[in-house]
PDB file of C-alpha atoms in Angstrom:
ATOM      1  CA  UNK A 256       0.000   0.000   0.000  1.00 39.00           C
ATOM      2  CA  UNK A 257       2.901   2.306   0.697  1.00 39.00           C
ATOM      3  CA  UNK A 258       4.055   2.056  -2.921  1.00 43.00           C
ATOM      4  CA  UNK A 259       0.566   2.810  -4.238  1.00 39.00           C
ATOM      5  CA  UNK A 260       0.393   5.958  -2.109  1.00 35.00           C
ATOM      6  CA  UNK A 261       3.804   6.958  -3.356  1.00 40.00           C
ATOM      7  CA  UNK A 262       2.793   6.446  -6.994  1.00 42.00           C
ATOM      8  CA  UNK A 263      -0.458   8.353  -6.442  1.00 39.00           C
ATOM      9  CA  UNK A 264       1.417  11.235  -4.856  1.00 45.00           C
ATOM     10  CA  UNK A 265       3.774  11.440  -7.831  1.00 52.00           C
ATOM     11  CA  UNK A 266       0.893  11.202 -10.304  1.00 55.00           C
ATOM     12  CA  UNK A 267      -0.443  14.605  -9.216  1.00 65.00           C
ATOM     13  CA  UNK A 268       0.650  17.195 -11.779  1.00 70.00           C
ATOM     14  CA  UNK A 269       2.772  20.112 -10.627  1.00 80.00           C
ATOM     15  CA  UNK A 270       0.601  23.210 -10.283  1.00 80.00           C
ATOM     16  CA  UNK A 271       2.674  25.933 -11.926  1.00 88.00           C
ATOM     17  CA  UNK A 272       5.817  26.718 -13.862  1.00 89.00           C
ATOM     18  CA  UNK A 273       7.422  27.748 -10.571  1.00 91.00           C
ATOM     19  CA  UNK A 274       6.718  24.275  -9.153  1.00 92.00           C
ATOM     20  CA  UNK A 275       8.246  22.648 -12.225  1.00 93.00           C
ATOM     21  CA  UNK A 276      11.256  24.967 -12.019  1.00 93.00           C
ATOM     22  CA  UNK A 277      11.770  24.065  -8.343  1.00 93.00           C
ATOM     23  CA  UNK A 278      11.569  20.370  -9.192  1.00 94.00           C
ATOM     24  CA  UNK A 279      14.032  20.785 -12.085  1.00 95.00           C
ATOM     25  CA  UNK A 280      16.379  22.732  -9.794  1.00 94.00           C
ATOM     26  CA  UNK A 281      16.212  19.918  -7.242  1.00 94.00           C
ATOM     27  CA  UNK A 282      17.089  17.357  -9.922  1.00 94.00           C
ATOM     28  CA  UNK A 283      20.046  19.403 -11.153  1.00 95.00           C
ATOM     29  CA  UNK A 284      21.331  19.959  -7.596  1.00 94.00           C
ATOM     30  CA  UNK A 285      21.063  16.219  -6.911  1.00 93.00           C
ATOM     31  CA  UNK A 286      23.094  15.484 -10.049  1.00 93.00           C
ATOM     32  CA  UNK A 287      25.677  18.079  -8.998  1.00 94.00           C
ATOM     33  CA  UNK A 288      25.968  16.651  -5.483  1.00 93.00           C
ATOM     34  CA  UNK A 289      26.322  13.106  -6.859  1.00 93.00           C
ATOM     35  CA  UNK A 290      29.038  14.311  -9.212  1.00 92.00           C
ATOM     36  CA  UNK A 291      30.888  16.022  -6.347  1.00 93.00           C
ATOM     37  CA  UNK A 292      30.577  12.905  -4.175  1.00 91.00           C
ATOM     38  CA  UNK A 293      31.930  10.715  -7.005  1.00 92.00           C
ATOM     39  CA  UNK A 294      34.868  13.082  -7.420  1.00 90.00           C
ATOM     40  CA  UNK A 295      35.502  13.045  -3.664  1.00 89.00           C
ATOM     41  CA  UNK A 296      35.454   9.227  -3.576  1.00 89.00           C
ATOM     42  CA  UNK A 297      37.791   9.081  -6.577  1.00 90.00           C
ATOM     43  CA  UNK A 298      40.250  11.444  -4.892  1.00 87.00           C
ATOM     44  CA  UNK A 299      40.068   9.441  -1.653  1.00 85.00           C
ATOM     45  CA  UNK A 300      40.755   6.173  -3.479  1.00 87.00           C
ATOM     46  CA  UNK A 301      43.682   7.723  -5.377  1.00 83.00           C
ATOM     47  CA  UNK A 302      45.340   8.843  -2.130  1.00 71.00           C
ATOM     48  CA  UNK A 303      47.705   6.259  -0.716  1.00 48.00           C
ATOM     49  CA  UNK A 304      48.051   7.610   2.842  1.00 47.00           C
ATOM     50  CA  UNK A 305      46.261   5.695   5.593  1.00 48.00           C
ATOM     51  CA  UNK A 306      44.943   8.803   7.381  1.00 48.00           C
ATOM     52  CA  UNK A 307      42.492   9.533   4.558  1.00 47.00           C
ATOM     53  CA  UNK A 308      41.059   6.022   4.834  1.00 51.00           C
ATOM     54  CA  UNK A 309      40.330   6.344   8.553  1.00 50.00           C
ATOM     55  CA  UNK A 310      38.449   9.656   8.256  1.00 57.00           C
ATOM     56  CA  UNK A 311      34.891   9.393   6.970  1.00 65.00           C
ATOM     57  CA  UNK A 312      33.987  11.254   3.814  1.00 70.00           C
ATOM     58  CA  UNK A 313      31.873  14.330   4.405  1.00 81.00           C
ATOM     59  CA  UNK A 314      28.950  15.172   2.216  1.00 81.00           C
ATOM     60  CA  UNK A 315      30.287  17.538  -0.443  1.00 84.00           C
ATOM     61  CA  UNK A 316      28.608  20.921  -0.782  1.00 88.00           C
ATOM     62  CA  UNK A 317      28.466  22.830  -4.044  1.00 91.00           C
ATOM     63  CA  UNK A 318      30.188  26.202  -4.048  1.00 92.00           C
ATOM     64  CA  UNK A 319      28.235  29.417  -4.451  1.00 94.00           C
ATOM     65  CA  UNK A 320      29.281  29.625  -8.111  1.00 94.00           C
ATOM     66  CA  UNK A 321      28.132  26.042  -8.712  1.00 93.00           C
ATOM     67  CA  UNK A 322      24.769  26.759  -7.055  1.00 93.00           C
ATOM     68  CA  UNK A 323      24.312  29.890  -9.188  1.00 94.00           C
ATOM     69  CA  UNK A 324      25.149  27.908 -12.326  1.00 94.00           C
ATOM     70  CA  UNK A 325      22.675  25.176 -11.286  1.00 93.00           C
ATOM     71  CA  UNK A 326      19.963  27.809 -10.829  1.00 93.00           C
ATOM     72  CA  UNK A 327      20.697  29.262 -14.285  1.00 94.00           C
ATOM     73  CA  UNK A 328      20.655  25.809 -15.799  1.00 94.00           C
ATOM     74  CA  UNK A 329      17.360  24.888 -14.132  1.00 94.00           C
ATOM     75  CA  UNK A 330      15.724  28.053 -15.485  1.00 94.00           C
ATOM     76  CA  UNK A 331      16.974  27.282 -18.969  1.00 95.00           C
ATOM     77  CA  UNK A 332      15.975  23.598 -18.829  1.00 95.00           C
ATOM     78  CA  UNK A 333      12.516  24.435 -17.488  1.00 94.00           C
ATOM     79  CA  UNK A 334      12.010  26.892 -20.341  1.00 94.00           C
ATOM     80  CA  UNK A 335      13.058  24.235 -22.865  1.00 94.00           C
ATOM     81  CA  UNK A 336      10.679  21.736 -21.242  1.00 94.00           C
ATOM     82  CA  UNK A 337       7.864  24.285 -21.436  1.00 94.00           C
ATOM     83  CA  UNK A 338       8.484  25.010 -25.116  1.00 94.00           C
ATOM     84  CA  UNK A 339       8.834  21.336 -26.075  1.00 93.00           C
ATOM     85  CA  UNK A 340       5.696  20.131 -24.306  1.00 93.00           C
ATOM     86  CA  UNK A 341       2.677  19.472 -26.478  1.00 93.00           C
ATOM     87  CA  UNK A 342       0.240  19.996 -23.595  1.00 92.00           C
ATOM     88  CA  UNK A 343       0.089  21.388 -20.068  1.00 90.00           C
ATOM     89  CA  UNK A 344      -0.472  17.868 -18.719  1.00 89.00           C
ATOM     90  CA  UNK A 345       2.676  16.597 -20.421  1.00 91.00           C
ATOM     91  CA  UNK A 346       4.675  19.586 -19.158  1.00 92.00           C
ATOM     92  CA  UNK A 347       3.538  19.239 -15.550  1.00 90.00           C
ATOM     93  CA  UNK A 348       3.731  15.419 -15.316  1.00 91.00           C
ATOM     94  CA  UNK A 349       6.136  14.678 -12.432  1.00 91.00           C
ATOM     95  CA  UNK A 350       6.424  10.970 -13.278  1.00 91.00           C
ATOM     96  CA  UNK A 351       8.446  11.747 -16.428  1.00 92.00           C
ATOM     97  CA  UNK A 352      10.208  14.907 -15.234  1.00 93.00           C
ATOM     98  CA  UNK A 353      13.585  13.348 -14.416  1.00 94.00           C
ATOM     99  CA  UNK A 354      13.746  11.598 -17.775  1.00 95.00           C
ATOM    100  CA  UNK A 355      12.769  14.782 -19.625  1.00 95.00           C
ATOM    101  CA  UNK A 356      15.355  16.872 -17.738  1.00 95.00           C
ATOM    102  CA  UNK A 357      18.092  14.395 -18.657  1.00 95.00           C
ATOM    103  CA  UNK A 358      16.976  14.451 -22.307  1.00 95.00           C
ATOM    104  CA  UNK A 359      17.208  18.246 -22.326  1.00 95.00           C
ATOM    105  CA  UNK A 360      20.660  18.053 -20.724  1.00 93.00           C
ATOM    106  CA  UNK A 361      21.879  15.607 -23.344  1.00 94.00           C
ATOM    107  CA  UNK A 362      20.492  17.672 -26.213  1.00 94.00           C
ATOM    108  CA  UNK A 363      22.078  20.860 -24.833  1.00 92.00           C
ATOM    109  CA  UNK A 364      25.411  19.068 -24.478  1.00 91.00           C
ATOM    110  CA  UNK A 365      25.218  17.661 -28.020  1.00 93.00           C
ATOM    111  CA  UNK A 366      24.289  21.066 -29.446  1.00 92.00           C
ATOM    112  CA  UNK A 367      27.257  22.613 -27.653  1.00 90.00           C
ATOM    113  CA  UNK A 368      29.583  19.942 -29.038  1.00 92.00           C
ATOM    114  CA  UNK A 369      28.216  20.503 -32.557  1.00 92.00           C
ATOM    115  CA  UNK A 370      28.801  24.257 -32.287  1.00 91.00           C
ATOM    116  CA  UNK A 371      32.370  23.637 -31.133  1.00 91.00           C
ATOM    117  CA  UNK A 372      33.035  21.241 -34.008  1.00 89.00           C
ATOM    118  CA  UNK A 373      31.609  23.698 -36.519  1.00 89.00           C
ATOM    119  CA  UNK A 374      33.678  26.559 -35.128  1.00 87.00           C
ATOM    120  CA  UNK A 375      36.802  24.386 -35.263  1.00 85.00           C
ATOM    121  CA  UNK A 376      36.081  23.487 -38.891  1.00 84.00           C
ATOM    122  CA  UNK A 377      35.641  27.152 -39.740  1.00 81.00           C
ATOM    123  CA  UNK A 378      38.910  28.104 -38.090  1.00 78.00           C
ATOM    124  CA  UNK A 379      40.762  25.243 -39.748  1.00 76.00           C
ATOM    125  CA  UNK A 380      39.607  26.254 -43.190  1.00 72.00           C
ATOM    126  CA  UNK A 381      40.404  29.945 -42.643  1.00 67.00           C
ATOM    127  CA  UNK A 382      43.850  29.635 -41.093  1.00 58.00           C
ATOM    128  CA  UNK A 383      45.163  26.241 -40.100  1.00 53.00           C
ATOM    129  CA  UNK A 384      48.491  27.510 -38.740  1.00 50.00           C
ATOM    130  CA  UNK A 385      46.825  30.088 -36.506  1.00 53.00           C
ATOM    131  CA  UNK A 386      44.407  27.519 -35.038  1.00 46.00           C
ATOM    132  CA  UNK A 387      47.303  25.319 -33.910  1.00 50.00           C
ATOM    133  CA  UNK A 388      49.148  28.175 -32.216  1.00 49.00           C
ATOM    134  CA  UNK A 389      46.085  29.370 -30.226  1.00 48.00           C
ATOM    135  CA  UNK A 390      44.786  26.031 -28.987  1.00 49.00           C
ATOM    136  CA  UNK A 391      44.784  27.171 -25.354  1.00 49.00           C
ATOM    137  CA  UNK A 392      42.311  29.989 -26.119  1.00 53.00           C
ATOM    138  CA  UNK A 393      39.881  27.570 -27.756  1.00 53.00           C
ATOM    139  CA  UNK A 394      36.604  27.726 -25.724  1.00 52.00           C
ATOM    140  CA  UNK A 395      35.727  24.230 -26.895  1.00 54.00           C
ATOM    141  CA  UNK A 396      39.028  22.670 -25.833  1.00 52.00           C
ATOM    142  CA  UNK A 397      37.541  21.886 -22.435  1.00 50.00           C
ATOM    143  CA  UNK A 398      34.916  19.177 -22.533  1.00 48.00           C
ATOM    144  CA  UNK A 399      31.434  20.227 -21.492  1.00 46.00           C
ATOM    145  CA  UNK A 400      30.142  18.436 -18.383  1.00 48.00           C
ATOM    146  CA  UNK A 401      26.496  19.362 -18.549  1.00 48.00           C
ATOM    147  CA  UNK A 402      25.045  15.937 -17.752  1.00 47.00           C
TER     148      UNK A 402
END
């Protein structure tokens, strides 16, 4: 019965765009915290000293800049979800929200990669020697870690 109550609670549509935005923000923060925790565990396993093994890992907290970026991202993703939805019911359906947020994240990441590839092609065709000498200033040199 507990699972049926849980599924009924999640079947109730979110009331407004603000509710959807809050839910999207929560999803993005959860992804960020999981990413930080994974990075913390990786660093702890790479360390060979015994003192790091005896101390428990603390729950990582996103920095202020990371929280601001997550808020920006949630606003953008919510807007994309709103524009892509074919109906209000589809837009406010909480049972598919996580999946839809991840789809938006993947599409944003792929679009960013495509833009970088196109800009690299344009620079290569215009001046191949100059593109090799200014590789460090290439905004696409760093891999995007959206989702």
